[in-house]
mmCIF file of C-alpha atoms in Angstrom:
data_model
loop_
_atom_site.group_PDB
_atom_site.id
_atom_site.type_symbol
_atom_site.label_atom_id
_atom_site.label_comp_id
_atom_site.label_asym_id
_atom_site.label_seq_id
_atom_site.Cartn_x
_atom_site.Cartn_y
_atom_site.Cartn_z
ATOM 1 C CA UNK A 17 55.444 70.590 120.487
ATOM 2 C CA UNK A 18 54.619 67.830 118.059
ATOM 3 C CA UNK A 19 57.575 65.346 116.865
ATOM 4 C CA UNK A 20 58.494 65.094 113.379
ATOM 5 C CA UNK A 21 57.693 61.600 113.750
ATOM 6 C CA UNK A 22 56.295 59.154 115.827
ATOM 7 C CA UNK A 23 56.676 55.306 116.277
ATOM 8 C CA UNK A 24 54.278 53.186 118.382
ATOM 9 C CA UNK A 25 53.515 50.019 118.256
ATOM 10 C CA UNK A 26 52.767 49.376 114.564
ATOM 11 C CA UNK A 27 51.598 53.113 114.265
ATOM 12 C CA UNK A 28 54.086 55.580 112.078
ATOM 13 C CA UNK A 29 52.953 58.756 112.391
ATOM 14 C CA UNK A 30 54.327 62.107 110.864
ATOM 15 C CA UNK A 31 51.475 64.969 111.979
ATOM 16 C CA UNK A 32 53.111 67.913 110.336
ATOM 17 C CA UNK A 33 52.989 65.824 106.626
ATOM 18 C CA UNK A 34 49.417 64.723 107.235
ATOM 19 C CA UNK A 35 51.140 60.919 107.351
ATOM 20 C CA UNK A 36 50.062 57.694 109.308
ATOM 21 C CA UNK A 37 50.577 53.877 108.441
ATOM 22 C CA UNK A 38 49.355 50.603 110.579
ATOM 23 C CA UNK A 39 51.304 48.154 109.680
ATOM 24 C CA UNK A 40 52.737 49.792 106.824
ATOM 25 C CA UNK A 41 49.177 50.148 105.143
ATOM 26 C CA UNK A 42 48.617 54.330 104.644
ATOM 27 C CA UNK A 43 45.328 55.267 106.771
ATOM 28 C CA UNK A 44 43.110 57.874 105.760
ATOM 29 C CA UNK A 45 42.342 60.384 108.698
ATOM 30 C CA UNK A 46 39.667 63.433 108.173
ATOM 31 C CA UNK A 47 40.756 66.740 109.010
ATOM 32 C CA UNK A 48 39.326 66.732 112.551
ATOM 33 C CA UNK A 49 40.732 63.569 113.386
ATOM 34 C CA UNK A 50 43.856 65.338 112.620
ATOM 35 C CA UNK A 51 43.382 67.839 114.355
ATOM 36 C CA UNK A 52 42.815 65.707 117.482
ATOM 37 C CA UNK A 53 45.256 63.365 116.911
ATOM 38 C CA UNK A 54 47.856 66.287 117.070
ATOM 39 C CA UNK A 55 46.495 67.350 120.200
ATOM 40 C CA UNK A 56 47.231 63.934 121.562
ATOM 41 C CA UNK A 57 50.685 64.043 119.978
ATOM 42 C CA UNK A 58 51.261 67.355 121.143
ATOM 43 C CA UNK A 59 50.620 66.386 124.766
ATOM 44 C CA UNK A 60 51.872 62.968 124.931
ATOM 45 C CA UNK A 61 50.745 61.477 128.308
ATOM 46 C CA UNK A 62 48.817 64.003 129.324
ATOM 47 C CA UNK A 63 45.506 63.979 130.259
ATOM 48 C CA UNK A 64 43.526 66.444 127.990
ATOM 49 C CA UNK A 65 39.640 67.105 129.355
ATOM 50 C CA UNK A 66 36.568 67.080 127.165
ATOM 51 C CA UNK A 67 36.597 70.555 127.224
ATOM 52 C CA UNK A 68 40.329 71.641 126.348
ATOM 53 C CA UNK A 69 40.049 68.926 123.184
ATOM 54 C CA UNK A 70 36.632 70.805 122.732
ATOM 55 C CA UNK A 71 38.281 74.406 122.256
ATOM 56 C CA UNK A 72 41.814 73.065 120.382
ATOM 57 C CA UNK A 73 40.141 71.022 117.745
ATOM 58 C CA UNK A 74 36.568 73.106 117.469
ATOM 59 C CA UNK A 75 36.941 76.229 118.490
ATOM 60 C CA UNK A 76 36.421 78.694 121.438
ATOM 61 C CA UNK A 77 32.841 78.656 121.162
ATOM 62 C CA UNK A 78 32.459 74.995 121.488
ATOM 63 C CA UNK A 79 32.131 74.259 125.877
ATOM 64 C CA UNK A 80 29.687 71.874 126.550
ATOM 65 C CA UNK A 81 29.505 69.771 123.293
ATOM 66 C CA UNK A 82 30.830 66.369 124.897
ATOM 67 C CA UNK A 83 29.373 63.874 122.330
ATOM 68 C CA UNK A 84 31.827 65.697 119.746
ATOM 69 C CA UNK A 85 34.863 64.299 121.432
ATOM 70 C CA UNK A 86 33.564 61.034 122.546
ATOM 71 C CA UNK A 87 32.373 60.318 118.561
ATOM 72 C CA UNK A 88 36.085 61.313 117.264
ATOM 73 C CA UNK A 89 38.001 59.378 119.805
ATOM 74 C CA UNK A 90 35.661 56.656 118.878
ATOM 75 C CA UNK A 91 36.572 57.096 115.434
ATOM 76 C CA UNK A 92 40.234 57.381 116.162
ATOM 77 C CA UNK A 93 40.578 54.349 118.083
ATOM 78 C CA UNK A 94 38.509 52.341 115.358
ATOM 79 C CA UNK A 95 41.369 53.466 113.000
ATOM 80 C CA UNK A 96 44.511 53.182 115.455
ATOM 81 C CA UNK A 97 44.041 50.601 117.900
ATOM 82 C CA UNK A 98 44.850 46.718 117.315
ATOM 83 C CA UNK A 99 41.218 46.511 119.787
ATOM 84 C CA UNK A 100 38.893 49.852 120.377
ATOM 85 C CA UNK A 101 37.181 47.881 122.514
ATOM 86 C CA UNK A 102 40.663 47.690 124.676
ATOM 87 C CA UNK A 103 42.661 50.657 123.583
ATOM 88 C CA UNK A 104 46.486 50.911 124.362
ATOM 89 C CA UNK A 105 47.142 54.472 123.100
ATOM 90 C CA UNK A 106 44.093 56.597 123.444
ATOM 91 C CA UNK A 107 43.405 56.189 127.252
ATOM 92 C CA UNK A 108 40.056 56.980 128.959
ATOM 93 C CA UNK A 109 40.766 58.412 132.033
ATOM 94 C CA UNK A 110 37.507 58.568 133.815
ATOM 95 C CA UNK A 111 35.808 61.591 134.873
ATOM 96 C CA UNK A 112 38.629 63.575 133.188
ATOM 97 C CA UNK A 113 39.121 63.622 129.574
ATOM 98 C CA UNK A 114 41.537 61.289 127.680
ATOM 99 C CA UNK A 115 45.542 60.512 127.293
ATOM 100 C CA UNK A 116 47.597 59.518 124.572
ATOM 101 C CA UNK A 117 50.043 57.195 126.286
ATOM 102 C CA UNK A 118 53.700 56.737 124.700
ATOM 103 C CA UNK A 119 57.100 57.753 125.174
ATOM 104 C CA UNK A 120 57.427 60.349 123.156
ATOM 105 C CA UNK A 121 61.877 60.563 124.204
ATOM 106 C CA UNK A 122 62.083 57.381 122.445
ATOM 107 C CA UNK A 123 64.277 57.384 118.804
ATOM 108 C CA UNK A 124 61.681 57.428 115.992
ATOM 109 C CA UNK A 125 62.276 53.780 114.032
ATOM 110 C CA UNK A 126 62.503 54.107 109.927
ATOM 111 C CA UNK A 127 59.318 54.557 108.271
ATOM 112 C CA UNK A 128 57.453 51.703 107.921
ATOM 113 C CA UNK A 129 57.117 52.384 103.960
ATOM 114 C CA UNK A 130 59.935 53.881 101.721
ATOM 115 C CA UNK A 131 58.753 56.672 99.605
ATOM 116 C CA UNK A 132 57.790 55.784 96.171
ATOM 117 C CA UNK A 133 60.293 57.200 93.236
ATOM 118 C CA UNK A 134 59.741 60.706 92.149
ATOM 119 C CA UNK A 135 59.195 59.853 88.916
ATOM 120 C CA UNK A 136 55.766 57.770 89.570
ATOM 121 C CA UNK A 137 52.796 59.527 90.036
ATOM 122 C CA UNK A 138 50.945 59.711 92.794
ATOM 123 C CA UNK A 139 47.519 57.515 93.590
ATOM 124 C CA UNK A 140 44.184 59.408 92.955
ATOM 125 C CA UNK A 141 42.467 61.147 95.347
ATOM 126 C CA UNK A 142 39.541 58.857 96.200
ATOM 127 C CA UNK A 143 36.248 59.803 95.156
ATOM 128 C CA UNK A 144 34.260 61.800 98.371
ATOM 129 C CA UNK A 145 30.722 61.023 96.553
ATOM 130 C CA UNK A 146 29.315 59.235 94.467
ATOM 131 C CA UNK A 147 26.743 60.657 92.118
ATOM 132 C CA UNK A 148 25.118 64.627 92.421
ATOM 133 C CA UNK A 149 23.376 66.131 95.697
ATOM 134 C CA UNK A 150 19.718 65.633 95.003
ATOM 135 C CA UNK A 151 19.487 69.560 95.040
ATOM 136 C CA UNK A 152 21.965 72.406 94.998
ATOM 137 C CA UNK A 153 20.795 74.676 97.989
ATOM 138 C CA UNK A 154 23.540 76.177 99.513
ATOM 139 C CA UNK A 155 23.096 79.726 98.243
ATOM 140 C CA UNK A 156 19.376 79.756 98.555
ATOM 141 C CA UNK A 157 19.111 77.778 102.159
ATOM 142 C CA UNK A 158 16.997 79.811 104.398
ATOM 143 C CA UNK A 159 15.689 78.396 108.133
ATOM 144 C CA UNK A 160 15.792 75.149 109.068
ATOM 145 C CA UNK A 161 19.083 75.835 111.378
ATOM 146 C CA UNK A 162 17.625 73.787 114.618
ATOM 147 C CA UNK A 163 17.177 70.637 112.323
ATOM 148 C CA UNK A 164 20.105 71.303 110.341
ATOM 149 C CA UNK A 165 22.650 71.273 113.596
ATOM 150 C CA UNK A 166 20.243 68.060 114.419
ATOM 151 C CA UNK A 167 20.613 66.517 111.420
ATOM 152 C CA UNK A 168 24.402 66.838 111.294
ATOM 153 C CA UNK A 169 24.959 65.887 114.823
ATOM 154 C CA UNK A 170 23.112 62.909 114.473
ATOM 155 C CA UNK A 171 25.298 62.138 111.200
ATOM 156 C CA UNK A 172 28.588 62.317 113.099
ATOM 157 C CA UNK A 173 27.438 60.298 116.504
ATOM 158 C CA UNK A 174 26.724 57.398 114.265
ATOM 159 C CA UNK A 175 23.395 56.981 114.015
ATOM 160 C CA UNK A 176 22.159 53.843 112.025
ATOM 161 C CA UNK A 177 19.371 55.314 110.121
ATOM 162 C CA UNK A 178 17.933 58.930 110.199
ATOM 163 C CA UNK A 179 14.719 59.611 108.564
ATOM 164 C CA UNK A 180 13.257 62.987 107.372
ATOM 165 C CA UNK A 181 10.036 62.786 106.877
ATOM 166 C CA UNK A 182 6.838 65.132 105.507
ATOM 167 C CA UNK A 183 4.649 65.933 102.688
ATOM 168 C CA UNK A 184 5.385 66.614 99.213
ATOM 169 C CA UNK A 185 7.750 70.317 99.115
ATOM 170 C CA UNK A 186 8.317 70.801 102.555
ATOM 171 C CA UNK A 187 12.446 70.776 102.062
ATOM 172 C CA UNK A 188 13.074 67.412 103.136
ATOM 173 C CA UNK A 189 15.522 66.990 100.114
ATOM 174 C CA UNK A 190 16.874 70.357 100.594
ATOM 175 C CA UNK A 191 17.782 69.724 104.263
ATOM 176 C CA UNK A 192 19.494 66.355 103.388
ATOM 177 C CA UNK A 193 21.369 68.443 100.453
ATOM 178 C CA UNK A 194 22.723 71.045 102.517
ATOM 179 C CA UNK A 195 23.609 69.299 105.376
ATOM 180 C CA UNK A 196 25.344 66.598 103.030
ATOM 181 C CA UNK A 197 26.757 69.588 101.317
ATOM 182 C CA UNK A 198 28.138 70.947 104.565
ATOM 183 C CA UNK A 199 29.620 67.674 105.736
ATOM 184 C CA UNK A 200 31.590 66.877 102.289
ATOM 185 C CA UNK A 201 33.448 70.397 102.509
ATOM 186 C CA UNK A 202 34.645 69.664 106.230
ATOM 187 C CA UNK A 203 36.103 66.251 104.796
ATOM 188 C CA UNK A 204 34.632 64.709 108.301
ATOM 189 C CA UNK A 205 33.613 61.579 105.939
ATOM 190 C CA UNK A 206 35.501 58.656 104.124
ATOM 191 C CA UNK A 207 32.360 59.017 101.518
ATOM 192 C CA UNK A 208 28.975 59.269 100.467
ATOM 193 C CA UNK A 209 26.701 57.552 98.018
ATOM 194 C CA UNK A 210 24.049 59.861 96.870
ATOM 195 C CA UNK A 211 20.521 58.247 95.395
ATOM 196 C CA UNK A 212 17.122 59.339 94.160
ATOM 197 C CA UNK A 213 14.826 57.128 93.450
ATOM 198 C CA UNK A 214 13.758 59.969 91.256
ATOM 199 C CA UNK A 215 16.677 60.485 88.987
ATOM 200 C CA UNK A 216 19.277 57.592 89.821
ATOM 201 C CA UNK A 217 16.849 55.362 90.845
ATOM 202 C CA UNK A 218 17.050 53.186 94.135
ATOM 203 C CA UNK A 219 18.450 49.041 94.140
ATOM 204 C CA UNK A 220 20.598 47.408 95.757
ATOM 205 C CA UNK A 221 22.422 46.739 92.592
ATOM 206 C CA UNK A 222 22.747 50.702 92.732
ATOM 207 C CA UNK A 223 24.132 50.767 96.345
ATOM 208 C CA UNK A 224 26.494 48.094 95.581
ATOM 209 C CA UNK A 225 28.059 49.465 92.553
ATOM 210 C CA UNK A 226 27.999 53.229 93.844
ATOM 211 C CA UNK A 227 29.836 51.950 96.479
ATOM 212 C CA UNK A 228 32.454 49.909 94.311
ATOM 213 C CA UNK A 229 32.870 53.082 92.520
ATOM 214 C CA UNK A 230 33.609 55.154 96.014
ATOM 215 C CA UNK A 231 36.118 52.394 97.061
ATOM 216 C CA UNK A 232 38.070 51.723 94.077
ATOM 217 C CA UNK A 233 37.231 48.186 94.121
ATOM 218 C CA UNK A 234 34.771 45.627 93.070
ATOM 219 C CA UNK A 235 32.729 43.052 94.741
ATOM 220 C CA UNK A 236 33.197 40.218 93.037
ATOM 221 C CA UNK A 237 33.739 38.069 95.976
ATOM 222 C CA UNK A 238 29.416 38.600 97.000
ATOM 223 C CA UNK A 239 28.308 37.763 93.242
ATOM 224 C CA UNK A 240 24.757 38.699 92.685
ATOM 225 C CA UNK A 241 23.827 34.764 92.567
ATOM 226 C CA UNK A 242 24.376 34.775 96.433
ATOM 227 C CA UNK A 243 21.741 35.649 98.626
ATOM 228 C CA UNK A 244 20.888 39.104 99.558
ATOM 229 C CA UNK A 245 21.900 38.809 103.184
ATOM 230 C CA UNK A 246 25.682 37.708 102.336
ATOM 231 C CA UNK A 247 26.551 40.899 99.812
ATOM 232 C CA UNK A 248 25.049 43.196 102.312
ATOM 233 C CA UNK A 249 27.667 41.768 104.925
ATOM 234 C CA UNK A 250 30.538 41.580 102.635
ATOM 235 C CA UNK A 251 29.557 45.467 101.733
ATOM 236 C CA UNK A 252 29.567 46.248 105.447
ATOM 237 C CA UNK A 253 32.928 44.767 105.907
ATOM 238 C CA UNK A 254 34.412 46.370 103.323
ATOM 239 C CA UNK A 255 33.186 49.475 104.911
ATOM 240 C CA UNK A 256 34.368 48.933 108.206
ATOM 241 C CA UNK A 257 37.521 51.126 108.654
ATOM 242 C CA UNK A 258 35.898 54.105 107.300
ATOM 243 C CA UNK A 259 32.905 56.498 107.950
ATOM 244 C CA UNK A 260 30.125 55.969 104.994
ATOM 245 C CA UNK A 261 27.070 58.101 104.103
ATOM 246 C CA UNK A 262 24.357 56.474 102.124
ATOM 247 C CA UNK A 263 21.421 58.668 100.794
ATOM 248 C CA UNK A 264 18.137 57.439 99.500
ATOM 249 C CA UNK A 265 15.800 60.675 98.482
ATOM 250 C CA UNK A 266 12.437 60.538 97.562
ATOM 251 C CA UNK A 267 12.258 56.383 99.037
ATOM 252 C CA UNK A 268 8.626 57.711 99.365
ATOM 253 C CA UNK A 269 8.526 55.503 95.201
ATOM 254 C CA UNK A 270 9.485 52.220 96.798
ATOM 255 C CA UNK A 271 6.902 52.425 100.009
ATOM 256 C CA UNK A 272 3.658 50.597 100.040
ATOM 257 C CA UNK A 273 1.023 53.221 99.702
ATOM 258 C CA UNK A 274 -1.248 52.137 102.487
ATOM 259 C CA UNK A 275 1.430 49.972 104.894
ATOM 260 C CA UNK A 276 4.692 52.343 104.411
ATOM 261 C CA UNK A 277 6.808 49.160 104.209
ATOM 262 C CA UNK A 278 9.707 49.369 101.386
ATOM 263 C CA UNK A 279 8.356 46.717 98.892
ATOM 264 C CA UNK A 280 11.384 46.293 96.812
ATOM 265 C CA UNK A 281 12.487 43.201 98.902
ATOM 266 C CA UNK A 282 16.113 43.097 98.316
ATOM 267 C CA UNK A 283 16.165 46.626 99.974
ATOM 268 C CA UNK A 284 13.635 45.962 102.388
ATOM 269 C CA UNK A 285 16.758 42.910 103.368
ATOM 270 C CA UNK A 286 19.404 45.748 102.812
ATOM 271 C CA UNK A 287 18.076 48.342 105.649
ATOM 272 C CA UNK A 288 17.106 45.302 108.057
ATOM 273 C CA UNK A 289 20.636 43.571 107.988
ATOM 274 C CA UNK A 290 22.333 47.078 108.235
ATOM 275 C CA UNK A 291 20.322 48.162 111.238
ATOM 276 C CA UNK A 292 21.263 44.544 113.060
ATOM 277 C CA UNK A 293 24.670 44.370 112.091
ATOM 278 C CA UNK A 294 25.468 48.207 112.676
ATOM 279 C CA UNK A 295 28.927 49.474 110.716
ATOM 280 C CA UNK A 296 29.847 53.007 110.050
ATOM 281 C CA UNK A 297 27.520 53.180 107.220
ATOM 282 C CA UNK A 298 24.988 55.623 108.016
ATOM 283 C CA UNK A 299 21.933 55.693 105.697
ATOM 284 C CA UNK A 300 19.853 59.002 105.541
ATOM 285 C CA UNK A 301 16.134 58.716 104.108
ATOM 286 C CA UNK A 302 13.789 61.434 102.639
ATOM 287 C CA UNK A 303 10.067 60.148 102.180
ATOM 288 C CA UNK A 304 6.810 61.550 102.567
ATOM 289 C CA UNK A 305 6.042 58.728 104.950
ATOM 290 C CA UNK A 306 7.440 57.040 108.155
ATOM 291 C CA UNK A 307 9.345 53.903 107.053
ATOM 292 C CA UNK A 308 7.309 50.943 108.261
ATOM 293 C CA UNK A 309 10.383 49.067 109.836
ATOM 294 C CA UNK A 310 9.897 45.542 111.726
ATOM 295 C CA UNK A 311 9.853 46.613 115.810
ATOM 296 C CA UNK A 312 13.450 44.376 116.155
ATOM 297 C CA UNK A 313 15.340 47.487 114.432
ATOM 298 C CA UNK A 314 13.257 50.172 114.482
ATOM 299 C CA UNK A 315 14.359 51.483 118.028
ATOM 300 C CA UNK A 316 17.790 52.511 115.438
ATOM 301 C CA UNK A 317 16.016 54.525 113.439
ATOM 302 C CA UNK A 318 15.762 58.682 114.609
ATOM 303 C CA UNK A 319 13.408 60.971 112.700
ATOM 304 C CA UNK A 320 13.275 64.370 112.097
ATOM 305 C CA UNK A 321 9.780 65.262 111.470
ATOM 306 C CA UNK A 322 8.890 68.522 108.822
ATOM 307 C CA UNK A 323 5.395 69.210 109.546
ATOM 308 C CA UNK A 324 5.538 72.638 108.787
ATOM 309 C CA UNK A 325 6.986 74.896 105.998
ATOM 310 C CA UNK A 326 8.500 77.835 106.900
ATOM 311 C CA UNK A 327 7.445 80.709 108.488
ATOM 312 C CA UNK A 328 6.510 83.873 107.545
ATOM 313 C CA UNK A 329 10.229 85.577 107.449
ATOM 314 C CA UNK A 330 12.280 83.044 106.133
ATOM 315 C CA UNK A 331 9.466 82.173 103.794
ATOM 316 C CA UNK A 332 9.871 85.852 101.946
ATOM 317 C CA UNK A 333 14.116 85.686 102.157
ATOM 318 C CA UNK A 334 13.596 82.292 100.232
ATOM 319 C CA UNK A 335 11.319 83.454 97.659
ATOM 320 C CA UNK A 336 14.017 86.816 97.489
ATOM 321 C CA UNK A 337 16.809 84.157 96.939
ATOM 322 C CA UNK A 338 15.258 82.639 94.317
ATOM 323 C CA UNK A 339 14.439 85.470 92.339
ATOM 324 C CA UNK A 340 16.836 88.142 93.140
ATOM 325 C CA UNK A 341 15.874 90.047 90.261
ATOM 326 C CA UNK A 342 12.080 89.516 90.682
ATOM 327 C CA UNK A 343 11.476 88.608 86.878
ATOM 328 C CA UNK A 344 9.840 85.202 88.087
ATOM 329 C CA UNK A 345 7.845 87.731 90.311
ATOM 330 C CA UNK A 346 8.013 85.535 93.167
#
C-alpha cells in the first residue's frame, strides 16, 4: 500500500494527490511516470523486475518491451535524483529489475511548501503545444501501424533527431500528426513546439519564441545580438528537466535543392549544436529529402524511410474515410 506521504531526502511526495516537490520547487511528472513512481512507492525496497513494472504501469500485454522501463526510470531519476548518473533512490539492481530504496516506517516530515490560501487561484495549466498539428488525421488514419509504433518508440527512448523522409503526398506529415497526436493525449511529454515551414514558417527566432511561449518565460538572458551557438545552449538548459518535442514539417523549403543541406544558417547551427550537446529536446523532421548533416552528428539522426504509399486495402478504407458519403466520388 502506498503512504499518504513520503519524505526522502529533499523529495516530498504525496502519490494519491498527484504531488511531488525537490527542494520545495513543485515537479511536473507525466502520467506514466506516475504510475511508476507509485509502483516504487508501493513496494518500497523491493526489487521490482522489468517485467512486473512492464505489466503494473503498461498493461498485461506488454512482456518483453524492456526499453519502456529503462527510458522512464531514466526519466525519473533525471527528475528525482540530486545525480542520475549516481542515483540514491531508484536502485539498479543488476540482472533483476530496479528498487526504490527508503524507509518507508519513518514519520513523514511537514510538507516542504504550505498550501496557498483558498482564496487565490490556482497557476495555469502549462501549455502542452505550441501552435496546430500540421494535419488533423486521427479519424481518417489508415496503415502505417509498423512505422507508427516506430516512430513513437523512437520518440520516448530519446532519440536526438528522427527524420521521415519521401516524396511529395506520401503521409509523411500525416504520420508525424498522428503520432504527435497520440503522444499529447497520453501526457508522456512536458511539450511540443509544432512548425511548418509551410504555414508557420521555420527560424530560429520561431523555435525560440514557441518555446518561450511553452515555458512561460522569456529568454532575455541569450539576446538575439549573441551568437547563434550561445541561445541554442541557454534554450537547451532551460529545457533540461523536462521532455521537449520540436517539429519542423515540410523542412524540404529550407534544403538546398541539389546538396540537401539546410541553408538557413542559423538553423543549420541550431540542429548541429543540439545533436552535440544532446538534451531532452527531441526534434522530428518531415522533408522530401535526407537532411545533408555533417558526418560528426549524423550517426544521431534515425530515419524512417516512406518509399511507398499504401497498399491496395488501406488505400480504398482511406479514400472511404474521406468521403464517407461518396459526393467527392473518391
Amino acid at each position: 500500500m502506498t503512504p499518504d506521504t513520503i519524505q526522502i531526502g529533499n523529495l516530498h511526495i504525496e502519490p494519491a494527490a498527484y504531488r511531488l516537490t525537490k527542494a520545495g520547487e513543485p515537479l511536473r511528472l507525466t502520467p506514466t511516470e506516475w504510475a511508476l513512481l507509485r509502483e516504487f512507492t508501493s513496494h518500497p525496497n523491493q526489487v521490482l523486475t522489468h517485467r512486473a513494472l512492464l505489466r503494473r504501469v503498461w498493461g498485461d500485454e506488454y512482456t518483453t518491451e524492456n526499453d519502456y522501463v529503462h527510458t522512464y526510470v531514466s526519466r525519473l531519476r533525471r527528475k528525482l535524483e540530486d545525480n542520475a548518473a549516481h542515483p540514491q533512490y531508484i536502485v539498479t539492481e543488476a540482472g533483476l529489475g530496479y528498487r526504490f530504496s527508503y524507509d518507508a516506517d519513518d514519520e513523514p516530515a511537514p510538507p516542504a511548501v504550505e498550501e496557498p490560501p483558498a482564496d487565490v487561484a490556482p497557476a495555469p495549466h502549462p501549455l502542452s503545444a505550441v501552435n496546430p498539428l500540421p494535419q488533423h488525421v486521427d479519424e481518417r488514419f489508415v496503415g502505417r501501424e509498423a512505422q507508427l509504433v516506430q516512430l513513437k518508440e523512437l520518440l520516448l527512448a530519446n532519440t536526438r533527431l528522427i527524420g521521415i523522409y519521401g516524396r511529395a503526398g506520401v503521409g509523411k506529415t500525416a504520420l508525424a500528426s498522428r503520432a504527435l497526436s497520440d503522444l499529447q493525449q497520453s501526457g508522456d511529454f512536458d511539450g511540443m513546439v509544432l512548425l511548418s515551414a509551410a504555414s508557420t514558417g521555420i527560424t530560429l527566432s520561431r523555435v525560440l519564441s514557441d518555446f518561450d511561449r511553452l515555458l512561460g518565460t522569456t529568454s532575455s538572458a541569450a539576446p538575439e545580438q549573441q551568437p547563434v551557438i550561445h541561445r541554442v545552449t541557454h534554450l537547451l538548459d532551460r529545457l533540461r528537466d523536462g521532455d521537449y518535442i520540436l517539429l519542423l514539417d515540410n523542412l524540404e523549403h529550407l534544403q538546398d535543392p541539389t546538396t540537401y543541406a539546410v541553408n538557413d544558417d542559423e538553423m543549420a547551427t541550431f540542429l548541429r549544436a543540439v545533436l552535440e550537446q544532446g538534451s531532452t529536446l527531441r526534434i522530428l523532421v518531415t522533408s522530401r529529402y535526407p537532411l545533408n548533416l555533417p558526418r560528426t552528428v549524423k550517426h544521431w539522426e534515425r530515419i524512417i524511410a516512406l518509399e511507398d504509399g499504401l497498399d491496395l486495402d488501406d488505400g480504398v478504407a482511406f479514400l472511404r474515410r474521406s468521403d464517407p458519403d461518396g459526393y467527392a466520388g473518391l
